[in-house]
Short mmCIF file of C-alpha atoms in Angstrom, two decimals:
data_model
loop_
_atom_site.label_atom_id
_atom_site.label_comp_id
_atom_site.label_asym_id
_atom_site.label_seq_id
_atom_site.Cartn_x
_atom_site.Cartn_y
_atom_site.Cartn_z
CA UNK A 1 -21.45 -1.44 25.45
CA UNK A 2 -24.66 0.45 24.82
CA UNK A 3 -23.46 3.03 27.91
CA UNK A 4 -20.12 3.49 25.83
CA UNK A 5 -22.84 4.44 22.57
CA UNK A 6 -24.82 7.04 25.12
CA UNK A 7 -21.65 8.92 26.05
CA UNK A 8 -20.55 8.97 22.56
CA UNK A 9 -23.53 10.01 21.48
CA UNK A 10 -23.49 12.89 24.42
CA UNK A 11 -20.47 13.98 23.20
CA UNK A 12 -21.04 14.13 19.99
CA UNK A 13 -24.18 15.96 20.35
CA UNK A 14 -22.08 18.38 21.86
CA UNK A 15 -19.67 18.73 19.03
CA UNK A 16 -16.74 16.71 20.01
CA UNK A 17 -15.27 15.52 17.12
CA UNK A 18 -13.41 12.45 18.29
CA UNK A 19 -16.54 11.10 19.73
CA UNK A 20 -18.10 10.57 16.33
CA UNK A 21 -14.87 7.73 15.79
CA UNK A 22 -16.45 5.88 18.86
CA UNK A 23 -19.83 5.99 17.20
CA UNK A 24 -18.48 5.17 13.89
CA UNK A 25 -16.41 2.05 15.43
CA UNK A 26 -19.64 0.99 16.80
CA UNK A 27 -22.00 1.30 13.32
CA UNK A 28 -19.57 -0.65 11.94
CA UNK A 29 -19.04 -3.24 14.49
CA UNK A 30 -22.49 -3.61 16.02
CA UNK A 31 -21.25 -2.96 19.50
CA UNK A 32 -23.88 -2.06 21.64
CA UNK A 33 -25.70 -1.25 19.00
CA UNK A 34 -27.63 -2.91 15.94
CA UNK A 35 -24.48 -3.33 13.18
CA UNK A 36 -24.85 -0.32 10.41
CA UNK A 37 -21.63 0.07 8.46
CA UNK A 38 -23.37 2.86 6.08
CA UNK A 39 -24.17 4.70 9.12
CA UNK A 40 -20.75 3.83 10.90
CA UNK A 41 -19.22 5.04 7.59
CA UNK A 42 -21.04 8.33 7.41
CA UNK A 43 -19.94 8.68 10.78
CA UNK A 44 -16.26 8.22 9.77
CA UNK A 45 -16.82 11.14 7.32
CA UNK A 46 -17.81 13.77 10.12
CA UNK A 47 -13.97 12.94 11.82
CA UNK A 48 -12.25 12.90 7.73
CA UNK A 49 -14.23 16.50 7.62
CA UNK A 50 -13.17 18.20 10.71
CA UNK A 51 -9.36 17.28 9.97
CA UNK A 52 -8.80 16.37 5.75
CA UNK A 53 -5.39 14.80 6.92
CA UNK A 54 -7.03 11.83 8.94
CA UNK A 55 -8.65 10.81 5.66
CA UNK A 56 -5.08 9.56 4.53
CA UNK A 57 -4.37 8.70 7.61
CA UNK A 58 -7.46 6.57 7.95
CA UNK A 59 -7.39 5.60 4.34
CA UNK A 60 -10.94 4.42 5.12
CA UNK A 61 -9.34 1.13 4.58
CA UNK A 62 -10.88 -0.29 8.02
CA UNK A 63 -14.20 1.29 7.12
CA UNK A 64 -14.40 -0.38 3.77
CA UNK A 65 -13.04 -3.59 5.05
CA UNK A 66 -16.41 -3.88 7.56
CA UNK A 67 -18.93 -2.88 4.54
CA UNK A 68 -19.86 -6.50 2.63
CA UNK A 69 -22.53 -6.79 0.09
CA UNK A 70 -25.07 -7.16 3.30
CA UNK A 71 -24.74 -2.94 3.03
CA UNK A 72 -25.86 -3.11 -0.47
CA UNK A 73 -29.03 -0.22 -1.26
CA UNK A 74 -29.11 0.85 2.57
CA UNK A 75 -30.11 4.64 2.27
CA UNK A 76 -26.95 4.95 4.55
CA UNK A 77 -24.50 3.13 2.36
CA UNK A 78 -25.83 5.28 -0.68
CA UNK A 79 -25.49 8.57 0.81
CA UNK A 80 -21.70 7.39 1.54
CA UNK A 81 -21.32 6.53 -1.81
CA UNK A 82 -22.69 9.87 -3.23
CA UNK A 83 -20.38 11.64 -0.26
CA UNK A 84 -17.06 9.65 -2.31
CA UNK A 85 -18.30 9.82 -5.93
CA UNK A 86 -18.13 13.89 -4.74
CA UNK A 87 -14.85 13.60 -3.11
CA UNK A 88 -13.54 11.64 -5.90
CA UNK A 89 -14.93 14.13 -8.80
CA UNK A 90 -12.96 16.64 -6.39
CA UNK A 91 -9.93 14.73 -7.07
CA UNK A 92 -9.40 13.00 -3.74
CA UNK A 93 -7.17 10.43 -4.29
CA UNK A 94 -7.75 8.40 -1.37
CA UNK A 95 -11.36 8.20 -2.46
CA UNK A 96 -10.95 7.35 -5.87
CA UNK A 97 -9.11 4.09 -4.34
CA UNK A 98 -11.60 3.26 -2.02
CA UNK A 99 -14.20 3.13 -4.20
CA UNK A 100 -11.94 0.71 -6.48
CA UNK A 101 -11.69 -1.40 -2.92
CA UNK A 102 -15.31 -1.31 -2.41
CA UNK A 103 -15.98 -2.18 -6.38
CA UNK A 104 -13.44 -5.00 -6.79
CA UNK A 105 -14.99 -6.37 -3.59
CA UNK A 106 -18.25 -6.01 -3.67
CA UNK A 107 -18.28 -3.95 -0.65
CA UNK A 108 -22.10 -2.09 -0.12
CA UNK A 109 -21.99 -2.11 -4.16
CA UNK A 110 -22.38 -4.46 -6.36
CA UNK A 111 -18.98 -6.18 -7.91
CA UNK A 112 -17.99 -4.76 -10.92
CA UNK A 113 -14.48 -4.74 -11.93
CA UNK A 114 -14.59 -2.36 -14.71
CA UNK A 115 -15.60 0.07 -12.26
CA UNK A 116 -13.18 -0.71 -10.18
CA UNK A 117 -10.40 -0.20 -12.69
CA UNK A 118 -11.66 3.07 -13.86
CA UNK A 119 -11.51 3.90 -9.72
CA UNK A 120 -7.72 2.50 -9.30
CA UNK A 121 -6.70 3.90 -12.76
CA UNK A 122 -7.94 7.58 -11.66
CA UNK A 123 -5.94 6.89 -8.00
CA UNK A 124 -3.12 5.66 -9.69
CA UNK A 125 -2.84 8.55 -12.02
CA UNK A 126 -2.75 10.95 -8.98
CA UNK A 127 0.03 9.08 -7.35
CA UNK A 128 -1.73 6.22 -5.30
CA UNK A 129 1.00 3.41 -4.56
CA UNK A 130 -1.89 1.20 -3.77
CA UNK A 131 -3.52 1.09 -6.32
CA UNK A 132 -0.75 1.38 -8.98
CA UNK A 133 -0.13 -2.16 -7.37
CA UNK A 134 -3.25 -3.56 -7.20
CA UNK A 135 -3.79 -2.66 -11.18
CA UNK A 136 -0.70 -4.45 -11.89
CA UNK A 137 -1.90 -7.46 -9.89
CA UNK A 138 -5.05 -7.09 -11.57
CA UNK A 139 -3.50 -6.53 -15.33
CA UNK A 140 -1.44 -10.02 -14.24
CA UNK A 141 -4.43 -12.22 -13.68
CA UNK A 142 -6.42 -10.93 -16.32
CA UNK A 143 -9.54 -9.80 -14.12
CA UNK A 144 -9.95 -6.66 -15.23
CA UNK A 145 -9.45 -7.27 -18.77
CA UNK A 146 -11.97 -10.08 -19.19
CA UNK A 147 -14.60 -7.69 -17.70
CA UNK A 148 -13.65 -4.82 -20.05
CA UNK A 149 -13.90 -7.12 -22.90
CA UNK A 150 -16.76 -8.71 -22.02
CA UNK A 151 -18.54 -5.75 -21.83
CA UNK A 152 -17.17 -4.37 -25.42
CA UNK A 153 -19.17 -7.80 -26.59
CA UNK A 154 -21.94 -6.66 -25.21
CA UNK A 155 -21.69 -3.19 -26.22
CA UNK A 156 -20.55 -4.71 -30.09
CA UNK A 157 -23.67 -6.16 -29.96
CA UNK A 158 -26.09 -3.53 -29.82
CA UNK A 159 -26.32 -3.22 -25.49
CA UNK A 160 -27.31 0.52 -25.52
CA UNK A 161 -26.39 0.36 -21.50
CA UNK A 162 -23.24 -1.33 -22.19
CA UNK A 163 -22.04 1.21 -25.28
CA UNK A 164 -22.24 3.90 -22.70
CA UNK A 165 -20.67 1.80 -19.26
CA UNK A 166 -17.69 1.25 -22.29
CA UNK A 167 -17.59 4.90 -23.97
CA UNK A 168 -17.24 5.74 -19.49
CA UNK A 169 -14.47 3.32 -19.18
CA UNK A 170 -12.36 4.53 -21.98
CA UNK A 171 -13.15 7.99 -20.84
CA UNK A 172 -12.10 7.32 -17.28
CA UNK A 173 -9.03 6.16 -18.17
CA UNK A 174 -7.28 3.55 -20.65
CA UNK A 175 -8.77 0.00 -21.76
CA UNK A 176 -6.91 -2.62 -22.97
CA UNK A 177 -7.34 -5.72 -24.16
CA UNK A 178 -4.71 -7.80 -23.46
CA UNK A 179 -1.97 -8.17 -20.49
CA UNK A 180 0.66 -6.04 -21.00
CA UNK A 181 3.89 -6.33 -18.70
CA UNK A 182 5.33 -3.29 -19.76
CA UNK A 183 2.06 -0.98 -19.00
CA UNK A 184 2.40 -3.03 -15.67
CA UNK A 185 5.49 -1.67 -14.88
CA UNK A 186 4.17 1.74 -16.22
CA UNK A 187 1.83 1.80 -13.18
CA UNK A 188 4.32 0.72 -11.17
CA UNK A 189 7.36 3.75 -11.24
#
């Protein structure tokens, strides 16, 4: 497997675009070389850049789906993070809902759900099915809610880091504070 890294490597030195999908594949897999998702990731980006379709094509679903919380503060994983909070301030979509993924999961960040619903509710604004289900999933089982309100409490209470995380989160998009079946089905036509 390392050989199969060389030639990529070779040809990517060289410019070829699809070789830097091989590489990536690898990061993220540890194939014949030591496992790097960040790295694989950043990888994936040089592909996304070359042809902006592939990035909903890709939906970056498989890249986020190999990052776990090992990934967390790698200089690699943050420069991929900076690369989507940019893409997502751009108005990408797609990135807006990955970085919900990689919040609700815990994926090379730390969990946070109200993060994560600011990230879906941007997505879902712009038109992503995906996430206009997975808030209404999310509204259902409350997870997002207690999260939200738990941080109010904490901002209620004199949290100077948690009155400006809230003031974001009703910026980003709405709060509430209860399940509500008929915003659900808001998300959802």
């Amino acid at each position: 497997m390392a050989i199969s890294v060389a030639w990529y490597q070779k040809a990517a030195d060289q410019g070829y675009i699809r070789a830097y999908s091989g590489l990536s594949g690898a990061y993220l897999f540890g194939l014949g070389v030591e496992r790097n998702a960040g790295l694989g990731a950043l990888l994936r980006i040089k592909v996304m850049e070359s042809n902006p379709e592939s990035f909903k094509i890709i939906r970056m679903g498989i890249v986020s789906n190999m990052i776990t919380e090992d990934d967390i503060g790698k200089p690699e994983m943050l420069e991929y993070l900076t690369w989507l909070e940019n893409q997502a301030a751009k108005g990408e979509m797609e990135a807006y809902a990955i970085l919900g993924i990689m919040y609700e999961d815990g994926r090379g960040v730390q969990r946070d759900y109200a993060k994560s619903f600011a990230y879906y509710t941007k997505a879902a604004e712009l038109g992503d099915e995906y996430a206009q289900k997975n808030l209404d999933e999310n509204y259902e089982n409350g997870r997002f809610i207690n999260d939200i309100n738990e941080l109010f409490n904490k901002a209620q209470n004199g949290d100077a880091q948690s009155q400006m995380e809230y003031a974001d989160k009703v910026l980003w998009g709405p709060v509430f504070t209860t399940p509500n079946w008929n915003e659900n089905m808001r998300w959802l036509k």
